[in-house]
Amino acid sequence: MAGLNEHYLKLTAGYLFPEIGRRVSAYQESNPGADLIRLGIGDVVLPLPDAVREAMHAAIDEMGSAEGFRGYGPEKGYDFLREAIVREEFAPRGVTISAEEIFVSDGSKCDSGNIQEIFSSDATLAVPDPVYPVYVDTNVMAGRSGEADAQGRYAGIEYLPCTAENGFVPSPPDKPVDLVYLCFPNNPTGSVASHELLEQWVAWAGKHGAVLLYDAAYEAFITDDSLPHSIFEIDGAREVAMEFRSFSKSAGFTGTRCAYVVIPNELKGDAGGSRVSVAELWNRRHSTKFNGVSYVVQRGAEAALSVAGRTETRQRVDYYMDNARVIREGLDKVGVTTFGGVNAPYVWARTPGDVSSWDFFDLLLDKANVVGTPGSGFGACGEGYFRLSAFGISDKVVEAVERINTRL
Ligand code: MLT
């Protein structure tokens, strides 16, 4: 009988969002009349921007002609998209990135989950707690942890507590670690990183030879102009960091799939005492295991960065951020303490009356027919919190808040 990767057996639960989906389906089955409002998984609801659809239509027509047809594309992505990313996403913020340093992919979940493969199997890691579960689960699967304790924390992983006291912002650990996952604007707490905080992290990583895996999938939701959108706005970051970006939440690509990772040429890792380019290894991995995002989708992503596309994308971001305001203000009104939701599409709230996160999830589902995400699903420090996503139809978000305020 074939042996299985037993590290998978250390995983304490199914992946968070399918687990929520399973519980919600079971509830819906036994309560067929319940009119559920889903503010759980951060999945967009507004249609693709016109500019994106038009570009995709044109691309599919091109593919229907002998001259315009394309087979396998470049694994790293077409130049037209990587050049548009450099021009529209980084240059306006004074960040110099070359198109060569960009790897287009089918999602930041995949990128942030797969990246650990190119690091040594005994690389140590630190993660914020609470945290996007992909960072932890993929490292557990790869054998970089021991067993989980009663709180679901895996032995061998350094957890950086993010609490109301520290503004849900992790500080560098007081010991060396090889890999650190950071996410700003943060999923799930909605906290943000200042220039000063990122400077601290970059200096710490430089001192310890650590690599910062910086997830900026929600940067489009930053409303405060003083905040950095990219870790590469910080001097020295090119030597210590890579950055994940996505079209999912801003341009509505959760179903369409397009993202990218930026790995600067200066970022090096150790291989038997030699300094080796991280981008080179990722390129090897990417071109071996991935055949690129479809031409049609990349043309759509390029259009999301056009003048028209940016206007439509901005409208979508503003729409979701108004939902976040409605959620924050509605919960504040009934005395629920909230965090986030200002520069991020997630509102992080304390469960009222010391109720546990999963109990509150059940209560919310049963009494208000609203689906949220239990904070403890993101880590031990998330216990006693829940997350509401601002990715909903605005009328439904208003109704959800109304139900929470009147039925709980
Ligand atoms: C979330 O709800 O945390 C996100 O939708 C997860 C994801 O983007 O994979």
PDB file of C-alpha atoms and ligand atoms in Angstrom, residues 15-17 39-44 108-110 132-134 187-188 215 217-218 246 248-249 254 257 346 373 378 387 389 391, ligand 1:
ATOM      1  CA  TYR A  15      -9.748  24.007   5.636  1.00  0.00           C
ATOM      2  CA  LEU A  16     -11.696  26.805   7.325  1.00  0.00           C
ATOM      3  CA  PHE A  17     -13.966  27.979   4.516  1.00  0.00           C
ATOM      4  CA  LEU A  39     -20.702  37.616   4.980  1.00  0.00           C
ATOM      5  CA  GLY A  40     -18.338  34.744   5.673  1.00  0.00           C
ATOM      6  CA  ILE A  41     -15.743  34.037   2.996  1.00  0.00           C
ATOM      7  CA  GLY A  42     -14.392  37.176   1.359  1.00  0.00           C
ATOM      8  CA  ASP A  43     -15.868  36.513  -2.054  1.00  0.00           C
ATOM      9  CA  VAL A  44     -16.820  39.412  -4.295  1.00  0.00           C
ATOM     10  CA  SER A 108      -2.518  34.628  -4.121  1.00  0.00           C
ATOM     11  CA  LYS A 109      -3.866  31.670  -2.191  1.00  0.00           C
ATOM     12  CA  CYS A 110      -1.895  29.383  -4.521  1.00  0.00           C
ATOM     13  CA  TYR A 132      -4.859  33.486   6.983  1.00  0.00           C
ATOM     14  CA  PRO A 133      -4.835  29.666   7.456  1.00  0.00           C
ATOM     15  CA  VAL A 134      -3.135  28.902   4.121  1.00  0.00           C
ATOM     16  CA  ASN A 187      -6.917  39.360   6.741  1.00  0.00           C
ATOM     17  CA  PRO A 188      -8.671  38.714   9.102  1.00  0.00           C
ATOM     18  CA  ASP A 215       0.735  39.414   1.284  1.00  0.00           C
ATOM     19  CA  ALA A 217      -3.800  41.126  -1.688  1.00  0.00           C
ATOM     20  CA  TYR A 218      -5.948  43.845  -0.083  1.00  0.00           C
ATOM     21  CA  SER A 246      -4.119  39.844  -6.605  1.00  0.00           C
ATOM     22  CA  SER A 248      -9.384  38.948  -7.016  1.00  0.00           C
ATOM     23  CA  LYS A 249     -10.881  41.392  -4.573  1.00  0.00           C
ATOM     24  CA  THR A 254     -12.188  35.522  -7.483  1.00  0.00           C
ATOM     25  CA  ARG A 257      -8.348  33.982 -11.339  1.00  0.00           C
ATOM     26  CA  TYR A 346     -13.016  42.937   6.848  1.00  0.00           C
ATOM     27  CA  THR A 373     -16.386  33.648  10.123  1.00  0.00           C
ATOM     28  CA  PHE A 378      -7.757  31.987  12.133  1.00  0.00           C
ATOM     29  CA  ARG A 387     -15.087  38.423  11.186  1.00  0.00           C
ATOM     30  CA  SER A 389     -16.778  40.426   5.250  1.00  0.00           C
ATOM     31  CA  PHE A 391     -18.086  41.742   0.145  1.00  0.00           C
TER      32      PHE A 391
HETATM   33  C1  MLT B   1     -11.134  34.998   3.091  1.00  0.00           C
HETATM   34  O1  MLT B   1     -12.350  35.041   3.250  1.00  0.00           O
HETATM   35  O2  MLT B   1     -10.334  35.020   4.034  1.00  0.00           O
HETATM   36  C2  MLT B   1     -10.621  34.954   1.698  1.00  0.00           C
HETATM   37  O3  MLT B   1     -11.646  34.969   0.792  1.00  0.00           O
HETATM   38  C3  MLT B   1      -9.838  33.780   1.478  1.00  0.00           C
HETATM   39  C4  MLT B   1      -9.129  33.807   0.188  1.00  0.00           C
HETATM   40  O4  MLT B   1      -8.992  34.844  -0.459  1.00  0.00           O
HETATM   41  O5  MLT B   1      -8.657  32.736  -0.166  1.00  0.00           O
END
